Amino acid sequence: MTAVSLEHRTVPADTGEVTLLIARQVEPGHEAVFERWARGILATAAGFPGHLGHGLFRPSADGAPWFLIHRFRDAEACRRWQESPERAAWFAACEGHHHIEVARRELTGMETWFAEPGAVTPAPPRWKMAISATLAIYPISLAGSYFLVPHLTGLHPVVSSAVIACVFNVLMTYAAMPAVSRLLRGWLRGPRA
């Protein structure tokens, strides 16, 4: 997938951030008009308080949908944008652009770790996400107990806890969760029961 514009940021699982993923089908021959419209609406959204970043992804193949992505600080910031007169004005002015929304997902919390770029399938069930997160954090906790905690005993508990939280978060975000979600992809995307 080719990113036209995307701000890269880490998505921690416990901050309440919301990622809004919208798929829009564009009729052939109307791509340039749609792209101007999409860039305009994304730029307008970027000016809203609590908007953290956005992206526009071109189709992966002829006839495939375009994807617009918004990231918000929390559900309230997302709601303010979606109910805003500015957003409504962009949609009121898009007649004749020949594009329609074909899918929408709102990802929060741990779902962002399990979202496949460009996919519009639902996130795995929460129980599967919890098991996966446990499998990811267990080796980090074990290694931390042996290699990190002994070096922090002289620090104030508030400082040592902050160091542990920071190290664990970085390892979970960049190493453990990507590895576990890749290894368990088939099971995570399997039956939702």
PDB file of C-alpha atoms in Angstrom:
ATOM      1  CA  MET A   1       0.000   0.000   0.000  1.00  0.00           C
ATOM      2  CA  THR A   2       1.393   3.409  -0.954  1.00  0.00           C
ATOM      3  CA  ALA A   3       0.969   6.215   1.546  1.00  0.00           C
ATOM      4  CA  VAL A   4       0.214   9.575   0.001  1.00  0.00           C
ATOM      5  CA  SER A   5       0.372  11.359   3.328  1.00  0.00           C
ATOM      6  CA  LEU A   6       0.697   9.873   6.781  1.00  0.00           C
ATOM      7  CA  GLU A   7       1.938  11.077  10.127  1.00  0.00           C
ATOM      8  CA  HIS A   8       3.699   8.230  11.961  1.00  0.00           C
ATOM      9  CA  ARG A   9       3.147   7.996  15.684  1.00  0.00           C
ATOM     10  CA  THR A  10       3.123   5.217  18.235  1.00  0.00           C
ATOM     11  CA  VAL A  11      -0.343   4.050  19.252  1.00  0.00           C
ATOM     12  CA  PRO A  12      -0.194   2.994  22.900  1.00  0.00           C
ATOM     13  CA  ALA A  13      -2.946   0.571  23.874  1.00  0.00           C
ATOM     14  CA  ASP A  14      -4.148   2.353  26.993  1.00  0.00           C
ATOM     15  CA  THR A  15      -4.378   6.068  26.183  1.00  0.00           C
ATOM     16  CA  GLY A  16      -7.928   6.154  24.806  1.00  0.00           C
ATOM     17  CA  GLU A  17      -6.809   7.218  21.328  1.00  0.00           C
ATOM     18  CA  VAL A  18      -9.230   6.542  18.473  1.00  0.00           C
ATOM     19  CA  THR A  19      -8.237   5.637  14.930  1.00  0.00           C
ATOM     20  CA  LEU A  20     -10.941   6.133  12.314  1.00  0.00           C
ATOM     21  CA  LEU A  21     -10.478   4.126   9.109  1.00  0.00           C
ATOM     22  CA  ILE A  22     -12.790   4.949   6.176  1.00  0.00           C
ATOM     23  CA  ALA A  23     -12.866   3.125   2.845  1.00  0.00           C
ATOM     24  CA  ARG A  24     -14.327   5.009  -0.125  1.00  0.00           C
ATOM     25  CA  GLN A  25     -14.985   3.566  -3.567  1.00  0.00           C
ATOM     26  CA  VAL A  26     -14.173   6.008  -6.376  1.00  0.00           C
ATOM     27  CA  GLU A  27     -15.612   5.644  -9.859  1.00  0.00           C
ATOM     28  CA  PRO A  28     -12.935   5.287 -12.561  1.00  0.00           C
ATOM     29  CA  GLY A  29     -11.975   8.613 -14.110  1.00  0.00           C
ATOM     30  CA  HIS A  30     -12.830  10.620 -10.975  1.00  0.00           C
ATOM     31  CA  GLU A  31      -9.700   9.860  -8.947  1.00  0.00           C
ATOM     32  CA  ALA A  32      -8.122  13.332  -9.241  1.00  0.00           C
ATOM     33  CA  VAL A  33     -11.277  15.118  -8.069  1.00  0.00           C
ATOM     34  CA  PHE A  34     -11.653  12.676  -5.197  1.00  0.00           C
ATOM     35  CA  GLU A  35      -8.015  13.078  -4.165  1.00  0.00           C
ATOM     36  CA  ARG A  36      -8.367  16.887  -4.006  1.00  0.00           C
ATOM     37  CA  TRP A  37     -11.542  16.483  -1.927  1.00  0.00           C
ATOM     38  CA  ALA A  38      -9.903  13.921   0.397  1.00  0.00           C
ATOM     39  CA  ARG A  39      -6.821  16.083   0.944  1.00  0.00           C
ATOM     40  CA  GLY A  40      -9.076  19.039   1.748  1.00  0.00           C
ATOM     41  CA  ILE A  41     -11.206  17.213   4.287  1.00  0.00           C
ATOM     42  CA  LEU A  42      -8.116  15.685   5.933  1.00  0.00           C
ATOM     43  CA  ALA A  43      -6.460  19.105   6.178  1.00  0.00           C
ATOM     44  CA  THR A  44      -9.599  20.575   7.733  1.00  0.00           C
ATOM     45  CA  ALA A  45      -9.801  17.746  10.278  1.00  0.00           C
ATOM     46  CA  ALA A  46      -6.133  18.287  11.159  1.00  0.00           C
ATOM     47  CA  GLY A  47      -7.023  21.728  12.514  1.00  0.00           C
ATOM     48  CA  PHE A  48      -9.425  20.289  15.099  1.00  0.00           C
ATOM     49  CA  PRO A  49      -8.348  20.035  18.760  1.00  0.00           C
ATOM     50  CA  GLY A  50      -7.403  16.463  19.601  1.00  0.00           C
ATOM     51  CA  HIS A  51      -6.643  15.439  16.004  1.00  0.00           C
ATOM     52  CA  LEU A  52      -3.310  13.595  16.080  1.00  0.00           C
ATOM     53  CA  GLY A  53      -2.657  12.724  12.455  1.00  0.00           C
ATOM     54  CA  HIS A  54      -4.115  11.518   9.198  1.00  0.00           C
ATOM     55  CA  GLY A  55      -3.371   9.574   6.059  1.00  0.00           C
ATOM     56  CA  LEU A  56      -4.640   9.005   2.546  1.00  0.00           C
ATOM     57  CA  PHE A  57      -3.934   5.635   0.950  1.00  0.00           C
ATOM     58  CA  ARG A  58      -4.411   4.956  -2.730  1.00  0.00           C
ATOM     59  CA  PRO A  59      -6.038   1.709  -3.897  1.00  0.00           C
ATOM     60  CA  SER A  60      -3.891  -1.405  -3.908  1.00  0.00           C
ATOM     61  CA  ALA A  61      -5.379  -2.442  -7.278  1.00  0.00           C
ATOM     62  CA  ASP A  62      -7.779  -1.138  -9.928  1.00  0.00           C
ATOM     63  CA  GLY A  63     -11.286  -1.029  -8.492  1.00  0.00           C
ATOM     64  CA  ALA A  64     -10.122  -1.287  -4.875  1.00  0.00           C
ATOM     65  CA  PRO A  65     -11.171   1.404  -2.392  1.00  0.00           C
ATOM     66  CA  TRP A  66      -9.171   4.401  -1.198  1.00  0.00           C
ATOM     67  CA  PHE A  67      -8.579   4.704   2.557  1.00  0.00           C
ATOM     68  CA  LEU A  68      -8.708   7.799   4.733  1.00  0.00           C
ATOM     69  CA  ILE A  69      -7.346   7.535   8.263  1.00  0.00           C
ATOM     70  CA  HIS A  70      -7.790   9.948  11.162  1.00  0.00           C
ATOM     71  CA  ARG A  71      -6.262   9.634  14.615  1.00  0.00           C
ATOM     72  CA  PHE A  72      -7.803  11.416  17.583  1.00  0.00           C
ATOM     73  CA  ARG A  73      -6.713  11.911  21.177  1.00  0.00           C
ATOM     74  CA  ASP A  74      -9.975  10.393  22.435  1.00  0.00           C
ATOM     75  CA  ALA A  75     -13.567   9.524  21.522  1.00  0.00           C
ATOM     76  CA  GLU A  76     -14.774  13.047  22.337  1.00  0.00           C
ATOM     77  CA  ALA A  77     -12.330  14.637  19.859  1.00  0.00           C
ATOM     78  CA  CYS A  78     -13.450  12.124  17.221  1.00  0.00           C
ATOM     79  CA  ARG A  79     -17.119  12.893  17.931  1.00  0.00           C
ATOM     80  CA  ARG A  80     -16.530  16.664  17.691  1.00  0.00           C
ATOM     81  CA  TRP A  81     -15.009  16.229  14.235  1.00  0.00           C
ATOM     82  CA  GLN A  82     -17.705  13.873  12.974  1.00  0.00           C
ATOM     83  CA  GLU A  83     -20.508  16.178  14.139  1.00  0.00           C
ATOM     84  CA  SER A  84     -18.811  19.401  13.002  1.00  0.00           C
ATOM     85  CA  PRO A  85     -20.304  21.828  10.475  1.00  0.00           C
ATOM     86  CA  GLU A  86     -16.907  21.905   8.733  1.00  0.00           C
ATOM     87  CA  ARG A  87     -17.095  18.161   8.001  1.00  0.00           C
ATOM     88  CA  ALA A  88     -20.726  18.489   6.927  1.00  0.00           C
ATOM     89  CA  ALA A  89     -19.738  21.280   4.511  1.00  0.00           C
ATOM     90  CA  TRP A  90     -17.146  19.043   2.816  1.00  0.00           C
ATOM     91  CA  PHE A  91     -19.773  16.347   2.272  1.00  0.00           C
ATOM     92  CA  ALA A  92     -22.351  18.873   1.075  1.00  0.00           C
ATOM     93  CA  ALA A  93     -19.857  20.068  -1.549  1.00  0.00           C
ATOM     94  CA  CYS A  94     -18.848  16.650  -2.903  1.00  0.00           C
ATOM     95  CA  GLU A  95     -21.769  15.975  -5.255  1.00  0.00           C
ATOM     96  CA  GLY A  96     -20.533  14.885  -8.637  1.00  0.00           C
ATOM     97  CA  HIS A  97     -17.288  13.515  -7.197  1.00  0.00           C
ATOM     98  CA  HIS A  98     -18.506   9.945  -7.781  1.00  0.00           C
ATOM     99  CA  HIS A  99     -17.330   8.289  -4.582  1.00  0.00           C
ATOM    100  CA  ILE A 100     -19.141   6.497  -1.771  1.00  0.00           C
ATOM    101  CA  GLU A 101     -18.202   5.150   1.619  1.00  0.00           C
ATOM    102  CA  VAL A 102     -18.018   1.352   1.532  1.00  0.00           C
ATOM    103  CA  ALA A 103     -16.651   0.618   5.019  1.00  0.00           C
ATOM    104  CA  ARG A 104     -15.814   2.350   8.291  1.00  0.00           C
ATOM    105  CA  ARG A 105     -13.982   1.138  11.385  1.00  0.00           C
ATOM    106  CA  GLU A 106     -13.292   2.902  14.629  1.00  0.00           C
ATOM    107  CA  LEU A 107     -10.312   1.357  16.415  1.00  0.00           C
ATOM    108  CA  THR A 108      -9.608   1.994  20.061  1.00  0.00           C
ATOM    109  CA  GLY A 109      -7.229   0.555  22.606  1.00  0.00           C
ATOM    110  CA  MET A 110      -5.697  -2.821  21.819  1.00  0.00           C
ATOM    111  CA  GLU A 111      -7.542  -3.096  18.491  1.00  0.00           C
ATOM    112  CA  THR A 112      -4.952  -0.799  16.943  1.00  0.00           C
ATOM    113  CA  TRP A 113      -2.253  -3.427  17.555  1.00  0.00           C
ATOM    114  CA  PHE A 114      -4.278  -6.024  15.653  1.00  0.00           C
ATOM    115  CA  ALA A 115      -5.517  -3.896  12.742  1.00  0.00           C
ATOM    116  CA  GLU A 116      -4.110  -4.915   9.390  1.00  0.00           C
ATOM    117  CA  PRO A 117      -3.324  -1.917   7.166  1.00  0.00           C
ATOM    118  CA  GLY A 118      -5.942  -1.538   4.473  1.00  0.00           C
ATOM    119  CA  ALA A 119      -8.213  -4.203   5.951  1.00  0.00           C
ATOM    120  CA  VAL A 120     -11.812  -3.500   6.861  1.00  0.00           C
ATOM    121  CA  THR A 121     -12.433  -6.775   8.691  1.00  0.00           C
ATOM    122  CA  PRO A 122     -13.422  -6.504  12.349  1.00  0.00           C
ATOM    123  CA  ALA A 123     -10.811  -6.705  15.078  1.00  0.00           C
ATOM    124  CA  PRO A 124     -10.396 -10.086  16.771  1.00  0.00           C
ATOM    125  CA  PRO A 125     -12.598 -10.791  19.803  1.00  0.00           C
ATOM    126  CA  ARG A 126     -11.374  -9.131  22.986  1.00  0.00           C
ATOM    127  CA  TRP A 127     -10.615 -12.474  24.639  1.00  0.00           C
ATOM    128  CA  LYS A 128      -8.217 -13.344  21.797  1.00  0.00           C
ATOM    129  CA  MET A 129      -6.581  -9.913  22.075  1.00  0.00           C
ATOM    130  CA  ALA A 130      -6.188 -10.415  25.849  1.00  0.00           C
ATOM    131  CA  ILE A 131      -4.530 -13.825  25.393  1.00  0.00           C
ATOM    132  CA  SER A 132      -2.214 -12.400  22.718  1.00  0.00           C
ATOM    133  CA  ALA A 133      -1.250  -9.435  24.901  1.00  0.00           C
ATOM    134  CA  THR A 134      -0.532 -11.805  27.809  1.00  0.00           C
ATOM    135  CA  LEU A 135       1.706 -13.937  25.586  1.00  0.00           C
ATOM    136  CA  ALA A 136       3.540 -10.775  24.513  1.00  0.00           C
ATOM    137  CA  ILE A 137       4.013  -9.239  27.955  1.00  0.00           C
ATOM    138  CA  TYR A 138       4.993 -12.426  29.818  1.00  0.00           C
ATOM    139  CA  PRO A 139       8.523 -12.728  28.381  1.00  0.00           C
ATOM    140  CA  ILE A 140       9.044  -8.975  28.793  1.00  0.00           C
ATOM    141  CA  SER A 141       7.966  -9.179  32.448  1.00  0.00           C
ATOM    142  CA  LEU A 142      10.164 -12.202  33.049  1.00  0.00           C
ATOM    143  CA  ALA A 143      13.224 -10.600  31.443  1.00  0.00           C
ATOM    144  CA  GLY A 144      12.530  -7.331  33.245  1.00  0.00           C
ATOM    145  CA  SER A 145      12.415  -9.104  36.612  1.00  0.00           C
ATOM    146  CA  TYR A 146      15.833 -10.645  36.030  1.00  0.00           C
ATOM    147  CA  PHE A 147      17.702  -7.941  34.122  1.00  0.00           C
ATOM    148  CA  LEU A 148      16.060  -4.557  34.764  1.00  0.00           C
ATOM    149  CA  VAL A 149      14.512  -4.516  38.250  1.00  0.00           C
ATOM    150  CA  PRO A 150      17.762  -5.401  40.115  1.00  0.00           C
ATOM    151  CA  HIS A 151      19.386  -2.265  38.670  1.00  0.00           C
ATOM    152  CA  LEU A 152      16.528  -0.027  39.817  1.00  0.00           C
ATOM    153  CA  THR A 153      16.388  -0.950  43.510  1.00  0.00           C
ATOM    154  CA  GLY A 154      18.236   2.222  44.565  1.00  0.00           C
ATOM    155  CA  LEU A 155      15.723   4.511  42.838  1.00  0.00           C
ATOM    156  CA  HIS A 156      12.566   5.970  44.313  1.00  0.00           C
ATOM    157  CA  PRO A 157       9.601   3.642  43.549  1.00  0.00           C
ATOM    158  CA  VAL A 158       7.931   6.335  41.423  1.00  0.00           C
ATOM    159  CA  VAL A 159      11.039   6.675  39.237  1.00  0.00           C
ATOM    160  CA  SER A 160      11.702   2.927  38.955  1.00  0.00           C
ATOM    161  CA  SER A 161       8.046   2.291  38.061  1.00  0.00           C
ATOM    162  CA  ALA A 162       8.240   4.985  35.367  1.00  0.00           C
ATOM    163  CA  VAL A 163      11.381   3.371  33.888  1.00  0.00           C
ATOM    164  CA  ILE A 164       9.767  -0.081  33.900  1.00  0.00           C
ATOM    165  CA  ALA A 165       6.546   1.237  32.321  1.00  0.00           C
ATOM    166  CA  CYS A 166       8.471   3.083  29.612  1.00  0.00           C
ATOM    167  CA  VAL A 167      10.694   0.105  28.731  1.00  0.00           C
ATOM    168  CA  PHE A 168       7.759  -2.329  28.754  1.00  0.00           C
ATOM    169  CA  ASN A 169       5.626  -0.032  26.594  1.00  0.00           C
ATOM    170  CA  VAL A 170       8.364   0.405  23.986  1.00  0.00           C
ATOM    171  CA  LEU A 171       9.083  -3.331  23.866  1.00  0.00           C
ATOM    172  CA  MET A 172       5.363  -4.174  23.631  1.00  0.00           C
ATOM    173  CA  THR A 173       4.692  -1.613  20.891  1.00  0.00           C
ATOM    174  CA  TYR A 174       7.724  -2.208  18.692  1.00  0.00           C
ATOM    175  CA  ALA A 175       8.716  -5.827  19.333  1.00  0.00           C
ATOM    176  CA  ALA A 176       6.377  -8.110  21.247  1.00  0.00           C
ATOM    177  CA  MET A 177       2.923  -7.190  19.901  1.00  0.00           C
ATOM    178  CA  PRO A 178       3.970  -7.049  16.231  1.00  0.00           C
ATOM    179  CA  ALA A 179       5.675 -10.452  16.610  1.00  0.00           C
ATOM    180  CA  VAL A 180       2.779 -12.077  18.476  1.00  0.00           C
ATOM    181  CA  SER A 181       0.120 -10.675  16.134  1.00  0.00           C
ATOM    182  CA  ARG A 182       2.125 -12.000  13.131  1.00  0.00           C
ATOM    183  CA  LEU A 183       2.609 -15.433  14.704  1.00  0.00           C
ATOM    184  CA  LEU A 184      -1.045 -15.749  15.727  1.00  0.00           C
ATOM    185  CA  ARG A 185      -2.574 -14.096  12.645  1.00  0.00           C
ATOM    186  CA  GLY A 186      -4.518 -17.190  11.549  1.00  0.00           C
ATOM    187  CA  TRP A 187      -5.917 -17.841  15.013  1.00  0.00           C
ATOM    188  CA  LEU A 188      -6.734 -14.159  15.616  1.00  0.00           C
ATOM    189  CA  ARG A 189      -8.616 -13.868  12.292  1.00  0.00           C
ATOM    190  CA  GLY A 190     -10.299 -17.273  12.661  1.00  0.00           C
ATOM    191  CA  PRO A 191     -13.811 -17.948  14.032  1.00  0.00           C
ATOM    192  CA  ARG A 192     -14.972 -15.226  16.420  1.00  0.00           C
ATOM    193  CA  ALA A 193     -16.619 -17.597  18.875  1.00  0.00           C
TER     194      ALA A 193
END
